[in-house]
CSV table of C-alpha atoms in Angstrom, one decimal:
chain,number,residue,atom,x,y,z
A,44,MET,CA,-119.8,-108.8,-103.8
A,45,LYS,CA,-121.2,-106.2,-106.1
A,46,HIS,CA,-124.3,-107.8,-107.7
A,47,ILE,CA,-126.8,-110.1,-105.9
A,48,LEU,CA,-129.7,-111.6,-107.7
A,49,VAL,CA,-133.0,-112.7,-106.0
A,50,PRO,CA,-135.4,-114.8,-108.1
A,51,ILE,CA,-138.9,-114.0,-107.1
A,52,GLY,CA,-141.3,-116.9,-107.4
A,53,THR,CA,-145.1,-117.1,-106.7
A,54,SER,CA,-144.8,-117.5,-103.0
A,55,PRO,CA,-146.7,-115.0,-100.9
A,56,ASP,CA,-143.7,-115.0,-98.6
A,57,ALA,CA,-141.3,-113.8,-101.3
A,58,HIS,CA,-140.8,-110.5,-99.5
A,59,GLN,CA,-139.2,-112.3,-96.6
A,60,THR,CA,-136.5,-113.7,-98.8
A,61,LEU,CA,-136.0,-110.3,-100.4
A,62,GLN,CA,-135.8,-108.7,-97.0
A,63,TYR,CA,-133.1,-111.2,-96.0
A,64,ALA,CA,-131.2,-110.4,-99.2
A,65,VAL,CA,-131.4,-106.6,-98.6
A,66,ASP,CA,-130.2,-107.0,-95.0
A,67,PHE,CA,-127.3,-109.1,-96.3
A,68,ALA,CA,-126.5,-106.9,-99.2
A,69,SER,CA,-126.5,-103.8,-97.0
A,70,GLN,CA,-123.4,-105.2,-95.3
A,71,PHE,CA,-121.5,-105.3,-98.6
A,72,SER,CA,-123.0,-102.2,-100.3
A,73,SER,CA,-124.2,-104.6,-103.1
A,74,LYS,CA,-126.8,-103.9,-105.8
A,75,ILE,CA,-129.8,-106.2,-105.9
A,76,TYR,CA,-131.6,-107.5,-108.9
A,77,VAL,CA,-135.0,-109.0,-108.5
A,78,MET,CA,-136.0,-111.3,-111.3
A,79,GLU,CA,-139.2,-112.9,-112.5
A,80,VAL,CA,-139.4,-115.3,-115.4
A,81,TYR,CA,-142.3,-116.1,-117.7
A,82,ASN,CA,-142.4,-118.3,-120.8
A,83,VAL,CA,-144.5,-117.3,-123.8
A,84,SER,CA,-144.2,-118.4,-127.4
A,85,ALA,CA,-146.5,-117.8,-130.3
A,86,GLY,CA,-147.9,-121.0,-131.9
A,87,ALA,CA,-148.8,-121.3,-135.6
A,88,GLY,CA,-151.7,-119.1,-136.6
A,89,THR,CA,-151.7,-117.1,-133.3
A,90,THR,CA,-151.1,-113.5,-132.7
A,91,LEU,CA,-149.3,-112.9,-129.4
A,92,ALA,CA,-147.1,-109.9,-130.4
A,93,ASN,CA,-148.0,-107.9,-127.4
A,94,VAL,CA,-148.5,-110.7,-124.8
A,95,PRO,CA,-144.8,-110.9,-123.7
A,96,GLN,CA,-144.8,-107.1,-123.2
A,97,LYS,CA,-148.0,-107.2,-121.1
A,98,LEU,CA,-146.6,-110.1,-119.0
A,99,ALA,CA,-143.4,-108.2,-118.5
A,100,GLU,CA,-145.3,-105.1,-117.4
A,101,SER,CA,-147.5,-107.3,-115.1
A,102,GLY,CA,-144.4,-109.0,-113.7
A,103,LYS,CA,-142.7,-105.6,-113.0
A,104,GLU,CA,-145.8,-104.4,-111.2
A,105,ARG,CA,-145.9,-107.5,-109.0
A,106,LEU,CA,-142.2,-107.2,-108.2
A,107,LYS,CA,-142.8,-103.6,-107.2
A,108,GLU,CA,-145.5,-104.7,-104.8
A,109,VAL,CA,-143.0,-107.2,-103.3
A,110,ILE,CA,-140.4,-104.4,-102.9
A,111,GLU,CA,-143.0,-102.1,-101.2
A,112,LYS,CA,-143.4,-104.7,-98.4
A,113,ILE,CA,-139.8,-104.5,-97.3
A,114,ASP,CA,-137.3,-102.0,-95.8
A,115,THR,CA,-134.9,-101.4,-98.7
A,116,LYS,CA,-132.4,-99.7,-96.5
A,117,SER,CA,-131.5,-97.4,-99.4
A,118,ILE,CA,-130.2,-100.4,-101.4
A,119,ASP,CA,-130.4,-100.0,-105.1
A,120,ILE,CA,-132.9,-102.6,-106.2
A,121,LYS,CA,-133.4,-103.2,-110.0
A,122,ILE,CA,-136.1,-105.2,-111.6
A,123,ALA,CA,-135.5,-107.7,-114.4
A,124,THR,CA,-138.0,-109.9,-116.3
A,125,TYR,CA,-137.1,-112.6,-118.7
A,126,ASN,CA,-139.2,-114.5,-121.3
A,127,GLY,CA,-137.8,-118.0,-121.4
A,128,ALA,CA,-136.4,-120.7,-119.1
A,129,ILE,CA,-135.2,-119.4,-115.8
A,130,VAL,CA,-131.7,-121.0,-116.1
A,131,ASP,CA,-131.2,-119.2,-119.5
A,132,GLY,CA,-132.3,-116.0,-117.9
A,133,LEU,CA,-129.9,-116.3,-115.0
A,134,LYS,CA,-127.0,-117.1,-117.4
A,135,ASP,CA,-127.9,-114.1,-119.6
A,136,ILE,CA,-127.9,-111.7,-116.6
A,137,ASP,CA,-124.7,-113.3,-115.3
A,138,LYS,CA,-123.0,-112.8,-118.6
A,139,GLU,CA,-124.2,-109.2,-118.9
A,140,LEU,CA,-123.7,-108.0,-115.3
A,141,GLY,CA,-121.6,-110.6,-113.5
A,142,ILE,CA,-123.7,-112.0,-110.6
A,143,ASP,CA,-121.7,-112.7,-107.5
A,144,LEU,CA,-124.4,-114.4,-105.5
A,145,ILE,CA,-128.0,-115.7,-105.9
A,146,ILE,CA,-130.1,-115.5,-102.7
A,147,MET,CA,-133.3,-117.6,-102.8
A,148,ALA,CA,-135.7,-119.7,-100.8
A,149,PRO,CA,-135.3,-123.4,-101.1
A,150,ARG,CA,-138.8,-123.9,-102.6
A,151,SER,CA,-141.8,-122.0,-103.8
A,152,ASN,CA,-145.3,-122.4,-102.5
A,153,ASP,CA,-146.4,-124.9,-105.2
A,154,VAL,CA,-144.8,-127.9,-103.7
A,155,THR,CA,-145.5,-130.1,-100.7
A,156,GLU,CA,-143.9,-129.9,-97.3
A,157,GLU,CA,-141.9,-133.0,-98.0
A,158,VAL,CA,-139.8,-131.1,-100.5
A,159,TYR,CA,-136.7,-129.1,-99.6
A,160,LEU,CA,-135.6,-127.9,-103.1
A,161,GLY,CA,-138.5,-127.5,-105.5
A,162,ASN,CA,-138.1,-128.0,-109.2
A,163,THR,CA,-137.3,-124.3,-110.0
A,164,SER,CA,-134.9,-123.8,-107.1
A,165,GLY,CA,-133.3,-127.2,-107.8
A,166,LYS,CA,-132.7,-126.2,-111.4
A,167,ILE,CA,-131.0,-122.9,-110.4
A,168,ILE,CA,-128.5,-124.7,-108.2
A,169,LYS,CA,-128.0,-127.7,-110.5
A,170,GLN,CA,-127.8,-126.0,-113.8
A,171,THR,CA,-126.0,-122.7,-113.1
A,172,ASP,CA,-122.5,-122.2,-111.8
A,173,ILE,CA,-123.4,-119.1,-109.8
A,174,PRO,CA,-122.7,-119.3,-106.0
A,175,THR,CA,-126.1,-119.6,-104.3
A,176,LEU,CA,-127.3,-118.9,-100.7
A,177,VAL,CA,-130.4,-120.9,-99.9
A,178,VAL,CA,-132.3,-119.2,-97.1
A,179,PRO,CA,-135.0,-121.1,-95.2
A,180,LYS,CA,-138.5,-119.6,-95.2
A,181,GLY,CA,-138.9,-116.9,-92.5
A,182,SER,CA,-135.2,-116.5,-91.9
A,183,ILE,CA,-134.1,-113.2,-90.4
A,184,PHE,CA,-130.6,-112.1,-91.4
A,185,ALA,CA,-127.9,-112.3,-88.7
A,186,PRO,CA,-124.1,-112.3,-89.2
A,187,PRO,CA,-123.0,-115.9,-89.1
A,188,LYS,CA,-120.7,-116.6,-86.2
A,189,VAL,CA,-119.8,-120.2,-87.1
A,190,ILE,CA,-119.6,-121.5,-90.7
A,191,LEU,CA,-119.4,-125.2,-91.1
A,192,THR,CA,-117.8,-126.1,-94.4
A,193,ALA,CA,-118.5,-129.8,-95.3
A,194,PHE,CA,-116.9,-131.8,-98.1
A,195,LYS,CA,-115.9,-135.3,-99.2
A,196,SER,CA,-112.8,-134.1,-101.1
A,197,GLY,CA,-110.7,-131.2,-100.2
A,198,ILE,CA,-109.3,-130.7,-103.7
A,199,LEU,CA,-110.3,-127.4,-105.5
A,200,LYS,CA,-109.1,-126.5,-108.9
A,201,ARG,CA,-109.3,-122.7,-108.4
A,202,ASN,CA,-109.0,-120.7,-105.2
A,203,ARG,CA,-111.5,-118.2,-106.6
A,204,ILE,CA,-114.3,-120.7,-105.9
A,205,LEU,CA,-113.9,-119.7,-102.2
A,206,ASN,CA,-114.4,-116.0,-102.8
A,207,PRO,CA,-118.0,-115.8,-101.4
A,208,LEU,CA,-117.0,-117.8,-98.3
A,209,ILE,CA,-113.9,-115.6,-97.7
A,210,GLN,CA,-115.9,-112.4,-98.2
A,211,ILE,CA,-118.5,-113.5,-95.7
A,212,LYS,CA,-115.9,-114.7,-93.2
A,213,ASN,CA,-113.9,-111.4,-93.4
A,214,LYS,CA,-117.0,-109.2,-93.2
A,215,PHE,CA,-118.5,-110.8,-90.2
A,216,ARG,CA,-115.3,-112.2,-88.6
A,217,SER,CA,-116.9,-115.6,-88.7
A,218,THR,CA,-115.2,-118.8,-87.5
A,219,VAL,CA,-114.9,-121.3,-90.4
A,220,ASN,CA,-114.7,-125.0,-89.3
A,221,LEU,CA,-114.0,-127.7,-91.9
A,222,LEU,CA,-115.7,-131.0,-91.8
A,223,MET,CA,-114.1,-133.7,-94.0
A,224,VAL,CA,-116.3,-136.7,-94.2
A,225,LYS,CA,-114.7,-140.0,-95.3
A,226,THR,CA,-117.4,-141.9,-97.2
A,227,PRO,CA,-117.1,-145.5,-98.6
A,228,GLY,CA,-114.6,-145.6,-101.5
A,229,TYR,CA,-112.7,-142.5,-100.5
A,230,THR,CA,-109.1,-142.2,-101.8
A,231,ASP,CA,-105.9,-140.8,-100.3
A,232,ALA,CA,-106.2,-137.9,-102.8
A,233,ASP,CA,-109.5,-136.9,-101.3
A,234,LEU,CA,-107.8,-136.4,-98.0
A,235,ARG,CA,-105.8,-133.5,-99.3
A,236,ILE,CA,-107.3,-130.1,-98.4
A,237,ASN,CA,-106.8,-127.0,-100.5
A,238,THR,CA,-104.3,-124.7,-98.8
A,239,ALA,CA,-106.6,-121.6,-99.3
A,240,LEU,CA,-109.4,-123.4,-97.6
A,241,MET,CA,-107.0,-124.4,-94.7
A,242,ASP,CA,-105.8,-120.8,-94.4
A,243,ILE,CA,-109.3,-119.5,-93.5
A,244,SER,CA,-110.3,-122.3,-91.2
A,245,SER,CA,-110.0,-122.5,-87.4
A,246,GLN,CA,-110.6,-126.2,-87.1
A,247,VAL,CA,-110.5,-129.4,-89.2
A,248,ILE,CA,-112.8,-132.2,-88.2
A,249,MET,CA,-112.5,-135.7,-89.7
A,250,ALA,CA,-115.5,-138.0,-89.7
A,251,GLU,CA,-116.6,-141.2,-91.3
A,252,ALA,CA,-120.2,-141.7,-92.5
A,253,PRO,CA,-122.2,-143.3,-95.4
A,254,THR,CA,-122.7,-139.9,-96.9
A,255,THR,CA,-121.4,-136.4,-96.4
A,256,TYR,CA,-124.9,-135.2,-95.4
A,257,LEU,CA,-125.1,-137.8,-92.6
A,258,GLY,CA,-121.6,-136.7,-91.4
A,259,VAL,CA,-123.0,-133.1,-91.2
A,260,LEU,CA,-126.0,-134.2,-89.2
A,261,GLU,CA,-123.8,-135.9,-86.7
A,262,ARG,CA,-121.8,-132.7,-86.1
A,263,PHE,CA,-124.6,-130.1,-86.1
A,264,GLN,CA,-125.2,-130.4,-82.4
A,265,SER,CA,-121.6,-130.0,-81.4
A,266,GLN,CA,-120.7,-127.3,-83.9
A,267,HIS,CA,-123.9,-125.1,-83.7
A,268,PRO,CA,-123.2,-123.6,-87.1
A,269,ASP,CA,-125.1,-120.5,-88.3
A,270,LEU,CA,-124.2,-121.2,-91.9
A,271,LEU,CA,-123.5,-124.4,-93.8
A,272,CYS,CA,-121.2,-124.2,-96.8
A,273,VAL,CA,-121.0,-127.0,-99.3
A,274,PHE,CA,-119.5,-127.6,-102.8
A,275,ARG,CA,-121.5,-128.5,-105.9
A,276,HIS,CA,-119.6,-131.0,-108.0
A,277,LYS,CA,-119.9,-134.5,-109.2
A,278,ARG,CA,-118.3,-136.0,-106.1
A,279,GLY,CA,-119.4,-133.3,-103.7
A,280,PHE,CA,-121.9,-132.8,-100.9
A,281,PHE,CA,-125.1,-133.7,-102.8
A,282,LYS,CA,-123.6,-136.2,-105.2
A,283,LYS,CA,-126.7,-138.3,-106.2
A,284,LEU,CA,-129.1,-135.5,-105.3
A,285,TRP,CA,-127.7,-133.4,-108.2
A,286,GLU,CA,-129.1,-136.0,-110.7
A,287,LYS,CA,-132.6,-134.5,-110.3
A,288,ASN,CA,-133.9,-131.0,-109.6
A,289,THR,CA,-136.4,-131.7,-106.8
A,290,ILE,CA,-134.8,-132.7,-103.5
A,291,LEU,CA,-136.9,-134.2,-100.7
A,292,LYS,CA,-136.5,-133.3,-97.1
A,293,SER,CA,-135.9,-137.0,-96.4
A,294,GLU,CA,-132.8,-136.7,-98.6
A,295,PHE,CA,-131.6,-133.3,-97.4
A,296,SER,CA,-132.8,-130.5,-95.3
A,297,SER,CA,-131.4,-127.6,-93.4
A,298,ARG,CA,-132.9,-125.1,-90.9
A,299,ILE,CA,-130.0,-122.7,-91.4
A,300,PRO,CA,-128.8,-121.0,-94.6
A,301,VAL,CA,-126.8,-123.1,-97.0
A,302,LEU,CA,-124.1,-121.5,-99.2
A,303,VAL,CA,-123.5,-123.6,-102.3
A,304,LEU,CA,-120.2,-123.0,-104.1
A,305,SER,CA,-119.7,-124.5,-107.6
A,306,VAL,CA,-116.3,-125.9,-108.5
A,307,LYS,CA,-117.3,-125.5,-112.2
A,308,LYS,CA,-117.3,-121.7,-112.1
A,309,ASP,CA,-113.7,-121.4,-112.9
């Protein structure tokens, strides 16, 4: 896990997410890239030649202020600014550097308490194929002892999808428990579990529920996980939730970090 990217939004608590990322990255000797995105274009008859440059400089200064609030633990933190849509910026950086993991808060401070994933954070998870660790506000990093990996279908096209989960498990000697939730309309094919996933697991739990999320809720109390791992694909954990960017807490919420692995990456 060489490169970790942390999008910095407008939240006054952004330093908390960055501190979590630094504490996490220090375990892997990773480099961290903090990123701020702005979007400026010149309209007809306007002169904005130096505006993007000024915004980039302003953004860098703000990011430096955020960095000054944390204990960097000698981690190499680099600053990146991007003029354009955040998803395009993430994809460009990923193409140039190869981002192994995004660490971000579930929402910025410009949305209501009813929202779990805000519009920007929702776009990042929905529209990129980069593994993402969603860290609740105010979380302090601690090595996960129990990782609950929940899914509706155990079929994975590529084993490499599991790399972030395997690296976390190996580094912290975590216990990985699998939760397969049979939802209405499941097929026999869904019940097959990828062998690489089976190899890293200590326990396989079968459950039936209207949705995978409800199946997870029913097992939280007995499993006491420190980290929830889910897959992002059309028939995966969030299913209908992926159809929009903003996700309400009434639809999904988590008080523990959520690792989202995308089956489209490979």
